[in-house]
Amino acid sequence: MLKMKESKIGKAHGKIILMGEHAVVYGEPSIALPFPAVEMLATVRENEGPLRIDCSYYHGIADEMPEILQSLKKAIKVALDSLDKPYENLSISIESAIPPERGMGSSAAVAVAVTRAIYQYYQTELSHEKLLELVSIAERIAHGNPSGLDAITTSGSSPVYYRKGHDFVPFDLQMDAYLVVGDTGVTGQTKEAVQSIADRIQQEDQPISLNKIHTLGSLADHARTFLEKNDAVSLGKTMDHAHQLLVELGVSNKELDTLVKAAKKAGALGAKLTGGGRGGCMIALVANEADTFALQKTLREAGAVATWVTSLKKEESR
Ligand code: MEV
C-alpha cells in the first residue's frame, strides 16, 4: 500500500494599516502592523483527486462570497505552478478568523497561508522573498494593482514603513498606547475603493484629490516620528486628520463614521478607518489598557459586530 503524505499547515495573520492606505497606491508612505489577533490556517493533505478546497471563514460569511474562493484558487495555482506540481490529489482547507473584505488583509493572508502550506507539503524551502513574490502575484491577479503593503504585512512579523517601489522598512513599536479595532460588519471592496479614487483624480481639473493623497502620505511620515517619540496625543491627531481626508476622498461610509465618532466621543486620542474602507474596520487610539475595555463596549453599542485590541508597545494583542 502507498504511504500517504503527512498533512501540512501554513499560517498567516491579519494586518492593520495605521496610516497611508490609498496614498500608498500613489507611491506615498504608509505604516502597517501585523495583527496576530486574527489568524488564518491552511491545511494541505493528500486526496484521491480532483483538487478539493474547503473554506471555513469567520462566522461562515465567506460561503456567499464567490470572489473569496476565486482568490484562494488563484493563490493555490500560483504556488503550485511555481513548484511545477499538479493540481490533483490535494485537499486544501482554510480556516480563517480574519473577516474577509474588512480591510484586514484577508486575501493576502490566504495567499500567505496557502503558499506556506503547499511548500511545506512538498518539502521545499520557502524564503521570505519568494513568499512575498508569490503572494504579490496572487494579489495582483485578485486586486488589479495593489501597492504590495498587504502582502508585506501579512507575510512578515514586524510593523513596516512602506513606500511603493522602495524596500519596506521593519521597525519596533514602543508606544505606550493601544489600538482598539472595530468591525462595522459591512464588507468593503478594496478594488472598487481604489478605483473610485483613481476616477476622482482623473475627472478633476485641479489636483484636489491628489493633494489629499499627498497630505495622507505626509501624515504617515509624521505618524512614524510620533511612534518613535512615544507621542500618542500627536499620533491621535494625525489619525483624525487622516480619517477626514479619507472621508473627503469618498472611501468612508456611514457605519465607519458612526464608529469613528463614537470612539472620539468616548475619549479616544484619534480614530480612523483602516484598509480599503467603504465598510470594513476602523481603529481608535487610547493611552491606557483600562480604556480599551470601555471603548470596545462603546463601539459594540454603536454597531460594531466585533472588536479587538492590539498594543503599540510590543507584540501583544488579544
Ligand atoms: C488595502 O488594504 C490598502 C489599500 O491602500 C490598497 C493597496 O495598498 O493596495 C487601500
JSON list of C-alpha atoms in Angstrom, two decimals, residues 87-208:
[
{"chain": "A", "resi": 87, "resn": "TYR", "atom": "CA", "xyz": [-3.49, 20.28, -9.05]},
{"chain": "A", "resi": 88, "resn": "GLU", "atom": "CA", "xyz": [-4.98, 16.83, -8.43]},
{"chain": "A", "resi": 89, "resn": "ASN", "atom": "CA", "xyz": [-4.52, 14.64, -5.39]},
{"chain": "A", "resi": 90, "resn": "LEU", "atom": "CA", "xyz": [-4.66, 17.51, -2.94]},
{"chain": "A", "resi": 91, "resn": "SER", "atom": "CA", "xyz": [-7.22, 18.58, -0.41]},
{"chain": "A", "resi": 92, "resn": "ILE", "atom": "CA", "xyz": [-6.73, 22.15, 0.77]},
{"chain": "A", "resi": 93, "resn": "SER", "atom": "CA", "xyz": [-8.74, 23.58, 3.62]},
{"chain": "A", "resi": 94, "resn": "ILE", "atom": "CA", "xyz": [-8.81, 27.09, 5.02]},
{"chain": "A", "resi": 95, "resn": "GLU", "atom": "CA", "xyz": [-9.90, 28.06, 8.50]},
{"chain": "A", "resi": 96, "resn": "SER", "atom": "CA", "xyz": [-9.96, 31.78, 8.96]},
{"chain": "A", "resi": 97, "resn": "ALA", "atom": "CA", "xyz": [-10.67, 34.14, 11.82]},
{"chain": "A", "resi": 98, "resn": "ILE", "atom": "CA", "xyz": [-9.80, 37.06, 9.53]},
{"chain": "A", "resi": 99, "resn": "PRO", "atom": "CA", "xyz": [-13.02, 38.65, 8.34]},
{"chain": "A", "resi": 100, "resn": "PRO", "atom": "CA", "xyz": [-12.96, 38.86, 4.54]},
{"chain": "A", "resi": 101, "resn": "GLU", "atom": "CA", "xyz": [-13.29, 42.23, 2.81]},
{"chain": "A", "resi": 102, "resn": "ARG", "atom": "CA", "xyz": [-12.95, 44.18, 6.05]},
{"chain": "A", "resi": 103, "resn": "GLY", "atom": "CA", "xyz": [-9.56, 45.82, 5.43]},
{"chain": "A", "resi": 104, "resn": "MET", "atom": "CA", "xyz": [-7.67, 43.25, 7.49]},
{"chain": "A", "resi": 105, "resn": "GLY", "atom": "CA", "xyz": [-5.64, 41.70, 4.68]},
{"chain": "A", "resi": 106, "resn": "SER", "atom": "CA", "xyz": [-7.73, 38.55, 4.29]},
{"chain": "A", "resi": 107, "resn": "SER", "atom": "CA", "xyz": [-6.89, 37.98, 0.60]},
{"chain": "A", "resi": 108, "resn": "ALA", "atom": "CA", "xyz": [-3.13, 38.45, 1.10]},
{"chain": "A", "resi": 109, "resn": "ALA", "atom": "CA", "xyz": [-3.24, 36.28, 4.24]},
{"chain": "A", "resi": 110, "resn": "VAL", "atom": "CA", "xyz": [-4.96, 33.44, 2.41]},
{"chain": "A", "resi": 111, "resn": "ALA", "atom": "CA", "xyz": [-2.19, 33.51, -0.20]},
{"chain": "A", "resi": 112, "resn": "VAL", "atom": "CA", "xyz": [0.48, 33.54, 2.54]},
{"chain": "A", "resi": 113, "resn": "ALA", "atom": "CA", "xyz": [-1.07, 30.62, 4.45]},
{"chain": "A", "resi": 114, "resn": "VAL", "atom": "CA", "xyz": [-1.75, 28.50, 1.35]},
{"chain": "A", "resi": 115, "resn": "THR", "atom": "CA", "xyz": [1.70, 29.11, -0.15]},
{"chain": "A", "resi": 116, "resn": "ARG", "atom": "CA", "xyz": [3.39, 28.19, 3.15]},
{"chain": "A", "resi": 117, "resn": "ALA", "atom": "CA", "xyz": [1.30, 25.01, 3.48]},
{"chain": "A", "resi": 118, "resn": "ILE", "atom": "CA", "xyz": [1.93, 23.92, -0.13]},
{"chain": "A", "resi": 119, "resn": "TYR", "atom": "CA", "xyz": [5.70, 24.49, 0.13]},
{"chain": "A", "resi": 120, "resn": "GLN", "atom": "CA", "xyz": [5.80, 22.54, 3.40]},
{"chain": "A", "resi": 121, "resn": "TYR", "atom": "CA", "xyz": [3.77, 19.74, 1.87]},
{"chain": "A", "resi": 122, "resn": "TYR", "atom": "CA", "xyz": [6.26, 19.43, -0.99]},
{"chain": "A", "resi": 123, "resn": "GLN", "atom": "CA", "xyz": [9.17, 19.88, 1.46]},
{"chain": "A", "resi": 124, "resn": "THR", "atom": "CA", "xyz": [10.55, 22.84, -0.44]},
{"chain": "A", "resi": 125, "resn": "GLU", "atom": "CA", "xyz": [12.29, 25.70, 1.29]},
{"chain": "A", "resi": 126, "resn": "LEU", "atom": "CA", "xyz": [10.43, 29.00, 1.02]},
{"chain": "A", "resi": 127, "resn": "SER", "atom": "CA", "xyz": [12.41, 32.18, 1.58]},
{"chain": "A", "resi": 128, "resn": "HIS", "atom": "CA", "xyz": [10.58, 35.34, 2.65]},
{"chain": "A", "resi": 129, "resn": "GLU", "atom": "CA", "xyz": [11.49, 36.93, -0.71]},
{"chain": "A", "resi": 130, "resn": "LYS", "atom": "CA", "xyz": [9.97, 34.01, -2.61]},
{"chain": "A", "resi": 131, "resn": "LEU", "atom": "CA", "xyz": [6.84, 34.06, -0.42]},
{"chain": "A", "resi": 132, "resn": "LEU", "atom": "CA", "xyz": [6.44, 37.77, -1.00]},
{"chain": "A", "resi": 133, "resn": "GLU", "atom": "CA", "xyz": [6.92, 37.36, -4.75]},
{"chain": "A", "resi": 134, "resn": "LEU", "atom": "CA", "xyz": [4.24, 34.62, -4.97]},
{"chain": "A", "resi": 135, "resn": "VAL", "atom": "CA", "xyz": [1.76, 36.43, -2.72]},
{"chain": "A", "resi": 136, "resn": "SER", "atom": "CA", "xyz": [2.25, 39.63, -4.73]},
{"chain": "A", "resi": 137, "resn": "ILE", "atom": "CA", "xyz": [1.47, 37.73, -7.96]},
{"chain": "A", "resi": 138, "resn": "ALA", "atom": "CA", "xyz": [-1.70, 36.25, -6.40]},
{"chain": "A", "resi": 139, "resn": "GLU", "atom": "CA", "xyz": [-2.70, 39.68, -5.06]},
{"chain": "A", "resi": 140, "resn": "ARG", "atom": "CA", "xyz": [-2.18, 41.31, -8.44]},
{"chain": "A", "resi": 141, "resn": "ILE", "atom": "CA", "xyz": [-4.47, 38.72, -10.04]},
{"chain": "A", "resi": 142, "resn": "ALA", "atom": "CA", "xyz": [-7.09, 39.23, -7.31]},
{"chain": "A", "resi": 143, "resn": "HIS", "atom": "CA", "xyz": [-6.87, 43.02, -6.94]},
{"chain": "A", "resi": 144, "resn": "GLY", "atom": "CA", "xyz": [-5.52, 44.55, -10.12]},
{"chain": "A", "resi": 145, "resn": "ASN", "atom": "CA", "xyz": [-2.87, 46.95, -8.93]},
{"chain": "A", "resi": 146, "resn": "PRO", "atom": "CA", "xyz": [-2.21, 46.53, -5.19]},
{"chain": "A", "resi": 147, "resn": "SER", "atom": "CA", "xyz": [0.57, 48.55, -3.55]},
{"chain": "A", "resi": 148, "resn": "GLY", "atom": "CA", "xyz": [2.11, 45.41, -2.02]},
{"chain": "A", "resi": 149, "resn": "LEU", "atom": "CA", "xyz": [1.54, 46.62, 1.55]},
{"chain": "A", "resi": 150, "resn": "ASP", "atom": "CA", "xyz": [-0.89, 43.81, 2.45]},
{"chain": "A", "resi": 151, "resn": "ALA", "atom": "CA", "xyz": [1.44, 41.12, 1.09]},
{"chain": "A", "resi": 152, "resn": "ILE", "atom": "CA", "xyz": [4.37, 42.55, 3.07]},
{"chain": "A", "resi": 153, "resn": "THR", "atom": "CA", "xyz": [2.47, 42.90, 6.35]},
{"chain": "A", "resi": 154, "resn": "THR", "atom": "CA", "xyz": [0.67, 39.54, 6.32]},
{"chain": "A", "resi": 155, "resn": "SER", "atom": "CA", "xyz": [3.85, 37.63, 5.45]},
{"chain": "A", "resi": 156, "resn": "GLY", "atom": "CA", "xyz": [6.13, 39.37, 7.95]},
{"chain": "A", "resi": 157, "resn": "SER", "atom": "CA", "xyz": [6.23, 39.69, 11.71]},
{"chain": "A", "resi": 158, "resn": "SER", "atom": "CA", "xyz": [7.18, 43.37, 12.18]},
{"chain": "A", "resi": 159, "resn": "PRO", "atom": "CA", "xyz": [5.41, 46.66, 11.75]},
{"chain": "A", "resi": 160, "resn": "VAL", "atom": "CA", "xyz": [6.55, 48.23, 8.48]},
{"chain": "A", "resi": 161, "resn": "TYR", "atom": "CA", "xyz": [7.05, 51.63, 6.96]},
{"chain": "A", "resi": 162, "resn": "TYR", "atom": "CA", "xyz": [6.49, 51.19, 3.25]},
{"chain": "A", "resi": 163, "resn": "ARG", "atom": "CA", "xyz": [6.58, 53.22, 0.09]},
{"chain": "A", "resi": 164, "resn": "LYS", "atom": "CA", "xyz": [5.77, 51.50, -3.20]},
{"chain": "A", "resi": 165, "resn": "GLY", "atom": "CA", "xyz": [8.91, 50.99, -5.30]},
{"chain": "A", "resi": 166, "resn": "HIS", "atom": "CA", "xyz": [11.18, 51.10, -2.23]},
{"chain": "A", "resi": 167, "resn": "ASP", "atom": "CA", "xyz": [12.27, 48.35, 0.18]},
{"chain": "A", "resi": 168, "resn": "PHE", "atom": "CA", "xyz": [9.95, 48.11, 3.17]},
{"chain": "A", "resi": 169, "resn": "VAL", "atom": "CA", "xyz": [11.47, 49.15, 6.49]},
{"chain": "A", "resi": 170, "resn": "PRO", "atom": "CA", "xyz": [10.61, 46.97, 9.51]},
{"chain": "A", "resi": 171, "resn": "PHE", "atom": "CA", "xyz": [10.61, 48.76, 12.87]},
{"chain": "A", "resi": 172, "resn": "ASP", "atom": "CA", "xyz": [9.84, 48.07, 16.55]},
{"chain": "A", "resi": 173, "resn": "LEU", "atom": "CA", "xyz": [6.84, 49.53, 18.32]},
{"chain": "A", "resi": 174, "resn": "GLN", "atom": "CA", "xyz": [7.50, 51.30, 21.59]},
{"chain": "A", "resi": 175, "resn": "MET", "atom": "CA", "xyz": [4.46, 53.44, 22.21]},
{"chain": "A", "resi": 176, "resn": "ASP", "atom": "CA", "xyz": [2.55, 53.30, 25.50]},
{"chain": "A", "resi": 177, "resn": "ALA", "atom": "CA", "xyz": [-0.83, 53.11, 23.82]},
{"chain": "A", "resi": 178, "resn": "TYR", "atom": "CA", "xyz": [-3.36, 50.67, 22.39]},
{"chain": "A", "resi": 179, "resn": "LEU", "atom": "CA", "xyz": [-5.42, 50.39, 19.27]},
{"chain": "A", "resi": 180, "resn": "VAL", "atom": "CA", "xyz": [-8.99, 49.22, 19.52]},
{"chain": "A", "resi": 181, "resn": "VAL", "atom": "CA", "xyz": [-10.25, 47.76, 16.24]},
{"chain": "A", "resi": 182, "resn": "GLY", "atom": "CA", "xyz": [-13.95, 47.86, 15.42]},
{"chain": "A", "resi": 183, "resn": "ASP", "atom": "CA", "xyz": [-15.56, 45.85, 12.63]},
{"chain": "A", "resi": 184, "resn": "THR", "atom": "CA", "xyz": [-18.59, 47.54, 11.02]},
{"chain": "A", "resi": 185, "resn": "GLY", "atom": "CA", "xyz": [-19.80, 44.15, 9.77]},
{"chain": "A", "resi": 186, "resn": "VAL", "atom": "CA", "xyz": [-20.13, 45.72, 6.32]},
{"chain": "A", "resi": 187, "resn": "THR", "atom": "CA", "xyz": [-17.96, 44.39, 3.51]},
{"chain": "A", "resi": 188, "resn": "GLY", "atom": "CA", "xyz": [-15.89, 46.87, 1.54]},
{"chain": "A", "resi": 189, "resn": "GLN", "atom": "CA", "xyz": [-14.32, 46.01, -1.82]},
{"chain": "A", "resi": 190, "resn": "THR", "atom": "CA", "xyz": [-10.76, 47.36, -1.86]},
{"chain": "A", "resi": 191, "resn": "LYS", "atom": "CA", "xyz": [-10.52, 47.13, -5.64]},
{"chain": "A", "resi": 192, "resn": "GLU", "atom": "CA", "xyz": [-13.61, 49.34, -6.07]},
{"chain": "A", "resi": 193, "resn": "ALA", "atom": "CA", "xyz": [-12.50, 51.83, -3.42]},
{"chain": "A", "resi": 194, "resn": "VAL", "atom": "CA", "xyz": [-9.08, 52.16, -5.11]},
{"chain": "A", "resi": 195, "resn": "GLN", "atom": "CA", "xyz": [-10.79, 52.60, -8.49]},
{"chain": "A", "resi": 196, "resn": "SER", "atom": "CA", "xyz": [-13.16, 55.26, -7.13]},
{"chain": "A", "resi": 197, "resn": "ILE", "atom": "CA", "xyz": [-10.19, 57.42, -6.08]},
{"chain": "A", "resi": 198, "resn": "ALA", "atom": "CA", "xyz": [-8.50, 56.88, -9.44]},
{"chain": "A", "resi": 199, "resn": "ASP", "atom": "CA", "xyz": [-11.73, 58.02, -11.17]},
{"chain": "A", "resi": 200, "resn": "ARG", "atom": "CA", "xyz": [-11.94, 61.15, -9.00]},
{"chain": "A", "resi": 201, "resn": "ILE", "atom": "CA", "xyz": [-8.35, 62.06, -9.78]},
{"chain": "A", "resi": 202, "resn": "GLN", "atom": "CA", "xyz": [-8.93, 61.57, -13.47]},
{"chain": "A", "resi": 203, "resn": "GLN", "atom": "CA", "xyz": [-12.08, 63.70, -13.52]},
{"chain": "A", "resi": 204, "resn": "GLU", "atom": "CA", "xyz": [-10.58, 66.68, -11.67]},
{"chain": "A", "resi": 205, "resn": "ASP", "atom": "CA", "xyz": [-9.12, 69.72, -13.49]},
{"chain": "A", "resi": 206, "resn": "GLN", "atom": "CA", "xyz": [-7.21, 70.71, -10.36]},
{"chain": "A", "resi": 207, "resn": "PRO", "atom": "CA", "xyz": [-5.20, 68.17, -8.31]},
{"chain": "A", "resi": 208, "resn": "ILE", "atom": "CA", "xyz": [-7.65, 68.32, -5.36]}
]
